[in-house]
C-alpha positions in Angstrom: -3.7 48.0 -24.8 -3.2 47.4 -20.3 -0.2 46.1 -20.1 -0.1 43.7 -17.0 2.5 43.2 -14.3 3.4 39.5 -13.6 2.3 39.3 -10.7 -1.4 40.5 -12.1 -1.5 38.0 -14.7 -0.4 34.8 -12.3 -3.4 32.8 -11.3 -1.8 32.5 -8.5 -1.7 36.0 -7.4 -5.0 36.4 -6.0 -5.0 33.1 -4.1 -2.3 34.5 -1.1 -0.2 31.1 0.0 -2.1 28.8 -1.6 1.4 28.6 -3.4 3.0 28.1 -0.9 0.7 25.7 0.6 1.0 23.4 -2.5 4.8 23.5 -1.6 4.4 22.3 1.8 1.9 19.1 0.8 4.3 18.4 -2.0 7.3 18.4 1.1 5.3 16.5 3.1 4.2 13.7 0.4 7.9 13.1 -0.9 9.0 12.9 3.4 6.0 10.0 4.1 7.8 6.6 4.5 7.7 4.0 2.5 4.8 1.7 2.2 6.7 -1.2 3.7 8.0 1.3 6.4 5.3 1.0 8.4 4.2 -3.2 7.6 4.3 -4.7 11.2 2.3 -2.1 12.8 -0.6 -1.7 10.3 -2.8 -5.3 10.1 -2.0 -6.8 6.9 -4.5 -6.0 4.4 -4.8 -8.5 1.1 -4.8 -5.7 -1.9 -2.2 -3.3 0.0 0.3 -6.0 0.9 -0.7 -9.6 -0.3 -1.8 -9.1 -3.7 0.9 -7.6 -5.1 3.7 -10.1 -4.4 0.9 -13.1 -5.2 0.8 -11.1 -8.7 4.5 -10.7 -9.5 5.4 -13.9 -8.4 2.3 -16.8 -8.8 -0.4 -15.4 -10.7 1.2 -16.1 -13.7 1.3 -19.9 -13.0 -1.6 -20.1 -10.3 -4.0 -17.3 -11.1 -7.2 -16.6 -13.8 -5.7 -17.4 -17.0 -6.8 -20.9 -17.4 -4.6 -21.5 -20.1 -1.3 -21.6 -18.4 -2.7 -22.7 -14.7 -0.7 -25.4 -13.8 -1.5 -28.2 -11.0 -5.0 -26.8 -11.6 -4.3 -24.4 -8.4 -5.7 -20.6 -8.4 -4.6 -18.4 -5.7 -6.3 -15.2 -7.0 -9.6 -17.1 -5.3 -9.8 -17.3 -2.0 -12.4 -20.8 -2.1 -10.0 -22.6 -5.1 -7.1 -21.9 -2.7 -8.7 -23.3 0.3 -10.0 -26.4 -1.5 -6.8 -27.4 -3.2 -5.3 -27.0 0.7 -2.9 -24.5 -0.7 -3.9 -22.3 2.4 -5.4 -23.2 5.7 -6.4 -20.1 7.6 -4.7 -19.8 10.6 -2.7 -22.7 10.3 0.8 -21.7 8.1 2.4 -25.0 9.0 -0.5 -26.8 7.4 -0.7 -24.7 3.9 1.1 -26.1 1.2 1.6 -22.3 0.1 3.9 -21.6 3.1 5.4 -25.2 3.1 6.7 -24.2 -0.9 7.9 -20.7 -0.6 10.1 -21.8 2.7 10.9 -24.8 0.5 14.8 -25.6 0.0 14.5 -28.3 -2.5 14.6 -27.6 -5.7 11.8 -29.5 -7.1 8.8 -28.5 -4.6 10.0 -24.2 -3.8 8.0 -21.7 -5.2 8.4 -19.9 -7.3 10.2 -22.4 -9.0 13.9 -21.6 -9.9 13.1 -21.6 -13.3 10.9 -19.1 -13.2 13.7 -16.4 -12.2 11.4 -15.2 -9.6 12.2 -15.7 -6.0 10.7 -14.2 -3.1 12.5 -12.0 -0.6 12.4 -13.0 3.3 10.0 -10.0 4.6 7.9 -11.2 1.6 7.3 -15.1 2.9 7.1 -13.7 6.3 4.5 -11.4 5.1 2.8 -14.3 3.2 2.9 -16.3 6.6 1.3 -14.0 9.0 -1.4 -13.2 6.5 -2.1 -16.8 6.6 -2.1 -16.9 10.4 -4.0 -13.8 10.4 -6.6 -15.7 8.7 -5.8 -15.7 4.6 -9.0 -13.0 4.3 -9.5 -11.8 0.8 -10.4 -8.6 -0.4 -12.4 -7.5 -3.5 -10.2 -5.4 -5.9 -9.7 -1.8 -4.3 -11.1 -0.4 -7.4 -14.6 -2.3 -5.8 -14.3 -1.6 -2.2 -16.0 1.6 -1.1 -13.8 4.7 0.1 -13.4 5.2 3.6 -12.5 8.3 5.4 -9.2 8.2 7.5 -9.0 9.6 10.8 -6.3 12.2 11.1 -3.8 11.4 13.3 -3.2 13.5 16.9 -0.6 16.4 16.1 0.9 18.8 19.0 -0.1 22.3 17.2 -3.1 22.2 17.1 -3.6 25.9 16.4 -1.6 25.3 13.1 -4.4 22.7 11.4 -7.3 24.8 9.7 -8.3 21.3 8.1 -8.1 17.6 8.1 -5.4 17.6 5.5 -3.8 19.9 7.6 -3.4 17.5 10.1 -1.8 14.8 8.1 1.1 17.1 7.2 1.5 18.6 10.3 1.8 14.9 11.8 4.4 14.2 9.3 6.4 17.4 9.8 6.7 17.0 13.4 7.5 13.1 13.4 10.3 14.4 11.3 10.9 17.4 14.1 9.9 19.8 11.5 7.9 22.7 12.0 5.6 24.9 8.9 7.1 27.4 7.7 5.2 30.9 8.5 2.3 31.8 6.6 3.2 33.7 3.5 1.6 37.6 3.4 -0.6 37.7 1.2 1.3 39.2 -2.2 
């Protein structure tokens, strides 16, 4: 019977830094801001920003379950929502969506108090420049095709050996961090 050394056995072993490189894209994922970090210099996009505070907070009253619509109003379509005047693209002081949420009285603001859901102010502003962007909709992500990103400009070039290196080289030096050295090879 061999009797093997631990660093034989690893599956790691005979892989040199990939270890290590796992490390680093681990790093670099937990370091990358915040979805919202980023919000006024991205253009809003319905399922990355709209549709999840339409979901939390008026779906439930306004969205596909016919059975608990009310005022016979759907906001998860974008043609129900423009016929009932809800939203007028391009036009947030003319959309009865904006006019509610940035309601003070009681009886017209949405979400209703009831409800127990309220709306933060970075969220109505959000809702108002997607109207004055336009109000487009999106198909679920789940339906829209993949699309390759473009990785971002870095300053060591001589670093990146791939596209993915790229994206965590960008991050590490807009944190003024630089990779670690390359780990020999045992």
């Amino acid at each position: 019977m061999t009797t093997w050394s631990r660093a034989q056995s690893s599956p790691l072993a005979d892989r040199g830094g990939f270890a290590a490189g796992c490390v680093m894209v681990l790093a670099a994922l937990f370091a990358w801001p915040a979805q919202g970090a980023y919000s006024d210099e991205r253009p809003l996009e319905y399922n990355r920003d709209i549709r999840p505070i339409l979901s939390e907070n008026c779906f439930s009253c306004h969205g596909p379950d016919s059975a608990s619509r009310k005022a016979d109003l759907r906001l998860d379509k974008r043609e129900a929502a423009l016929e009932a005047g809800a939203i007028v693209p391009a036009q947030p002081d003319d959309s009865e969506l904006i006019a509610r949420i940035f309601s003070d009285d009681a009886m017209e603001v949405m979400p209703p108090p009831q409800s127990h859901k309220t709306l933060t102010d970075a969220q109505k502003q959000t809702l108002r420049r997607w109207v004055e962007a336009g109000a487009e909709y999106q198909p679920h992500w789940a339906f829209l095709p993949p699309l390759r990103a473009t990785p971002p400009p870095v300053q060591n070039e001589s670093w990146v050996r791939n596209p993915i290196d790229q994206f965590i080289l960008a991050q590490l030096e807009s944190a003024s961090l630089a990779p670690a050295p390359e780990a020999d090879r045992r």
